Amino acid sequence: MLNLNNHEIEFAKDILLFDLFIQTSDRTHMKPNLLTDGIKVYPIDHEISFGFTLELAFARNPEPWNIRQQDMSWINSNIHYLKLKGEKFNFTKLSDNLDGITNSFWNRAQQLIPQQWQGTRFNDVRQYLDQIIANKQTFISNLINLLS
């Protein structure tokens, strides 16, 4: 998916913002993990989503709403990042989506995911993402700077 048509570009923007939020570090040119029908783009195979869970707890970003310099290597390798950098993004949509990640969302997620996926990793993901959501405006400001 080297070239995006006008239909695909909006989906690609949303996927990039989602990847930055959950730290999907393996959506690269070598492994784009995307399908398209020429209109919509569908992300698949989130093999390394929640990449922060692969780091030792003490090495994780203590302020995950801020993008660290060391995160730039996986961000720069994202299949969409360099292509979309400088494009206009809809951060209102992102903000609204983040507002939807409430206790009800987490409770429903916990009901739906297999029991073996729960436990400490589920809690790690929830706590980490909840920190970003609690600092949503700063996170979005950082994304604006990153993508401008």
C-alpha positions as a LaTeX table, in Angstrom:
\begin{tabular}{lrrr}
\hline
Residue & $x$ (\AA) & $y$ (\AA) & $z$ (\AA) \\
\hline
Met1 & 0.00 & 0.00 & 0.00 \\
Leu2 & 2.50 & 2.55 & $-1.17$ \\
Asn3 & 0.02 & 4.96 & $-2.73$ \\
Leu4 & $-3.26$ & 5.97 & $-1.14$ \\
Asn5 & $-6.23$ & 7.13 & $-3.16$ \\
Asn6 & $-8.57$ & 9.85 & $-1.87$ \\
His7 & $-10.88$ & 7.30 & $-0.27$ \\
Glu8 & $-8.12$ & 5.38 & 1.51 \\
Ile9 & $-6.29$ & 8.38 & 2.92 \\
Glu10 & $-8.88$ & 9.20 & 5.60 \\
Phe11 & $-8.87$ & 5.59 & 6.82 \\
Ala12 & $-5.05$ & 5.62 & 6.83 \\
Lys13 & $-5.06$ & 8.76 & 9.00 \\
Asp14 & $-7.39$ & 7.13 & 11.53 \\
Ile15 & $-5.28$ & 3.97 & 11.55 \\
Leu16 & $-2.10$ & 5.99 & 12.12 \\
Leu17 & $-3.65$ & 7.84 & 15.08 \\
Phe18 & $-4.88$ & 4.54 & 16.50 \\
Asp19 & $-1.43$ & 2.98 & 16.04 \\
Leu20 & 0.16 & 5.92 & 17.86 \\
Phe21 & $-2.34$ & 5.58 & 20.70 \\
Ile22 & $-1.88$ & 1.83 & 21.23 \\
Gln23 & 1.75 & 1.78 & 20.05 \\
Thr24 & 1.46 & $-0.64$ & 17.15 \\
Ser25 & 5.12 & $-0.85$ & 16.27 \\
Asp26 & 4.99 & $-3.42$ & 13.46 \\
Arg27 & 2.82 & $-1.73$ & 10.82 \\
Thr28 & 5.78 & $-1.13$ & 8.52 \\
His29 & 6.53 & $-1.27$ & 4.79 \\
Met30 & 7.77 & $-4.83$ & 5.28 \\
Lys31 & 4.63 & $-5.85$ & 7.16 \\
Pro32 & 1.81 & $-3.34$ & 6.59 \\
Asn33 & $-0.90$ & $-5.52$ & 8.14 \\
Leu34 & $-3.60$ & $-3.81$ & 6.08 \\
Leu35 & $-6.28$ & $-4.79$ & 3.60 \\
Thr36 & $-8.09$ & $-2.45$ & 1.24 \\
Asp37 & $-10.96$ & $-2.68$ & $-1.19$ \\
Gly38 & $-9.85$ & 0.56 & $-2.86$ \\
Ile39 & $-12.22$ & 2.59 & $-0.69$ \\
Lys40 & $-11.78$ & 1.46 & 2.91 \\
Val41 & $-8.60$ & 0.35 & 4.63 \\
Tyr42 & $-8.80$ & $-2.40$ & 7.24 \\
Pro43 & $-6.05$ & $-2.91$ & 9.83 \\
Ile44 & $-5.33$ & $-6.56$ & 10.60 \\
Asp45 & $-2.88$ & $-8.64$ & 12.61 \\
His46 & $-2.11$ & $-6.40$ & 15.56 \\
Glu47 & 0.81 & $-8.64$ & 16.47 \\
Ile48 & 2.73 & $-5.92$ & 18.29 \\
Ser49 & $-0.06$ & $-3.69$ & 19.50 \\
Phe50 & 0.38 & $-2.26$ & 22.97 \\
Gly51 & 4.13 & $-2.29$ & 22.34 \\
Phe52 & 4.75 & $-0.74$ & 25.72 \\
Thr53 & 3.85 & $-4.10$ & 27.33 \\
Leu54 & 7.03 & $-5.52$ & 25.81 \\
Glu55 & 9.12 & $-3.08$ & 27.84 \\
Leu56 & 10.10 & $-3.75$ & 31.42 \\
Ala57 & 7.83 & $-1.76$ & 33.72 \\
Phe58 & 10.64 & 0.51 & 34.94 \\
Ala59 & 11.64 & 1.30 & 31.32 \\
Arg60 & 8.16 & 2.29 & 30.17 \\
Asn61 & 7.35 & 5.88 & 29.45 \\
Pro62 & 6.20 & 7.32 & 32.80 \\
Glu63 & 4.25 & 9.96 & 30.84 \\
Pro64 & 2.78 & 7.99 & 27.91 \\
Trp65 & 0.91 & 11.04 & 26.62 \\
Asn66 & 4.35 & 12.46 & 25.73 \\
Ile67 & 6.23 & 10.97 & 22.80 \\
Arg68 & 9.80 & 10.06 & 23.71 \\
Gln69 & 12.73 & 10.39 & 21.33 \\
Gln70 & 13.27 & 6.64 & 21.55 \\
Asp71 & 9.71 & 6.09 & 20.25 \\
Met72 & 10.60 & 7.83 & 17.01 \\
Ser73 & 12.27 & 4.74 & 15.54 \\
Trp74 & 9.04 & 2.71 & 15.46 \\
Ile75 & 6.98 & 5.79 & 14.57 \\
Asn76 & 9.27 & 6.61 & 11.61 \\
Ser77 & 8.97 & 3.03 & 10.37 \\
Asn78 & 5.15 & 3.11 & 10.38 \\
Ile79 & 3.90 & 2.62 & 6.83 \\
His80 & 1.72 & 5.75 & 7.01 \\
Tyr81 & 3.73 & 8.16 & 9.15 \\
Leu82 & 6.06 & 9.74 & 6.60 \\
Lys83 & 3.37 & 9.65 & 3.89 \\
Leu84 & 0.82 & 11.44 & 6.05 \\
Lys85 & 3.09 & 13.80 & 7.96 \\
Gly86 & 1.96 & 17.32 & 7.07 \\
Glu87 & $-1.59$ & 16.24 & 6.15 \\
Lys88 & $-4.61$ & 17.68 & 7.96 \\
Phe89 & $-5.93$ & 15.30 & 10.64 \\
Asn90 & $-9.28$ & 15.22 & 12.42 \\
Phe91 & $-8.26$ & 15.41 & 16.07 \\
Thr92 & $-11.86$ & 16.09 & 17.15 \\
Lys93 & $-12.74$ & 12.57 & 16.04 \\
Leu94 & $-9.77$ & 11.18 & 17.99 \\
Ser95 & $-10.77$ & 13.19 & 21.06 \\
Asp96 & $-14.34$ & 11.91 & 20.87 \\
Asn97 & $-13.11$ & 8.34 & 20.44 \\
Leu98 & $-10.86$ & 8.64 & 23.48 \\
Asp99 & $-13.82$ & 9.99 & 25.48 \\
Gly100 & $-15.61$ & 6.74 & 24.66 \\
Ile101 & $-13.00$ & 4.68 & 26.49 \\
Thr102 & $-14.71$ & 4.74 & 29.86 \\
Asn103 & $-15.10$ & 2.29 & 32.73 \\
Ser104 & $-18.06$ & 0.82 & 30.84 \\
Phe105 & $-15.81$ & 0.22 & 27.82 \\
Trp106 & $-13.18$ & $-1.55$ & 29.94 \\
Asn107 & $-15.81$ & $-3.62$ & 31.76 \\
Arg108 & $-17.31$ & $-4.73$ & 28.45 \\
Ala109 & $-13.85$ & $-5.47$ & 27.01 \\
Gln110 & $-13.10$ & $-7.62$ & 30.03 \\
Gln111 & $-16.33$ & $-9.56$ & 29.48 \\
Leu112 & $-15.58$ & $-10.15$ & 25.79 \\
Ile113 & $-11.92$ & $-11.10$ & 25.73 \\
Pro114 & $-10.80$ & $-14.64$ & 26.52 \\
Gln115 & $-9.95$ & $-15.31$ & 30.15 \\
Gln116 & $-6.35$ & $-16.23$ & 29.29 \\
Trp117 & $-5.81$ & $-12.72$ & 27.84 \\
Gln118 & $-6.84$ & $-11.08$ & 31.07 \\
Gly119 & $-4.81$ & $-10.57$ & 34.21 \\
Thr120 & $-1.77$ & $-8.37$ & 34.52 \\
Arg121 & $-1.40$ & $-7.59$ & 30.81 \\
Phe122 & $-5.02$ & $-6.43$ & 30.53 \\
Asn123 & $-4.54$ & $-4.26$ & 33.60 \\
Asp124 & $-1.24$ & $-2.89$ & 32.24 \\
Val125 & $-2.90$ & $-1.93$ & 28.98 \\
Arg126 & $-5.83$ & $-0.31$ & 30.76 \\
Gln127 & $-3.67$ & 1.68 & 33.17 \\
Tyr128 & $-1.30$ & 2.86 & 30.44 \\
Leu129 & $-4.04$ & 3.93 & 28.04 \\
Asp130 & $-6.07$ & 5.51 & 30.85 \\
Gln131 & $-3.05$ & 7.73 & 31.58 \\
Ile132 & $-3.07$ & 8.92 & 27.97 \\
Ile133 & $-6.82$ & 9.54 & 28.12 \\
Ala134 & $-6.45$ & 11.49 & 31.39 \\
Asn135 & $-3.91$ & 13.69 & 29.60 \\
Lys136 & $-5.78$ & 13.69 & 26.30 \\
Gln137 & $-5.25$ & 17.36 & 25.42 \\
Thr138 & $-1.49$ & 17.12 & 25.89 \\
Phe139 & $-1.41$ & 13.86 & 23.92 \\
Ile140 & $-3.32$ & 15.45 & 21.04 \\
Ser141 & $-1.05$ & 18.52 & 21.14 \\
Asn142 & 1.95 & 16.21 & 20.92 \\
Leu143 & 0.37 & 14.40 & 17.96 \\
Ile144 & $-0.31$ & 17.72 & 16.24 \\
Asn145 & 3.36 & 18.62 & 16.62 \\
Leu146 & 4.48 & 15.17 & 15.51 \\
Leu147 & 2.31 & 15.17 & 12.40 \\
Ser148 & 2.71 & 18.78 & 11.29 \\
\hline
\end{tabular}
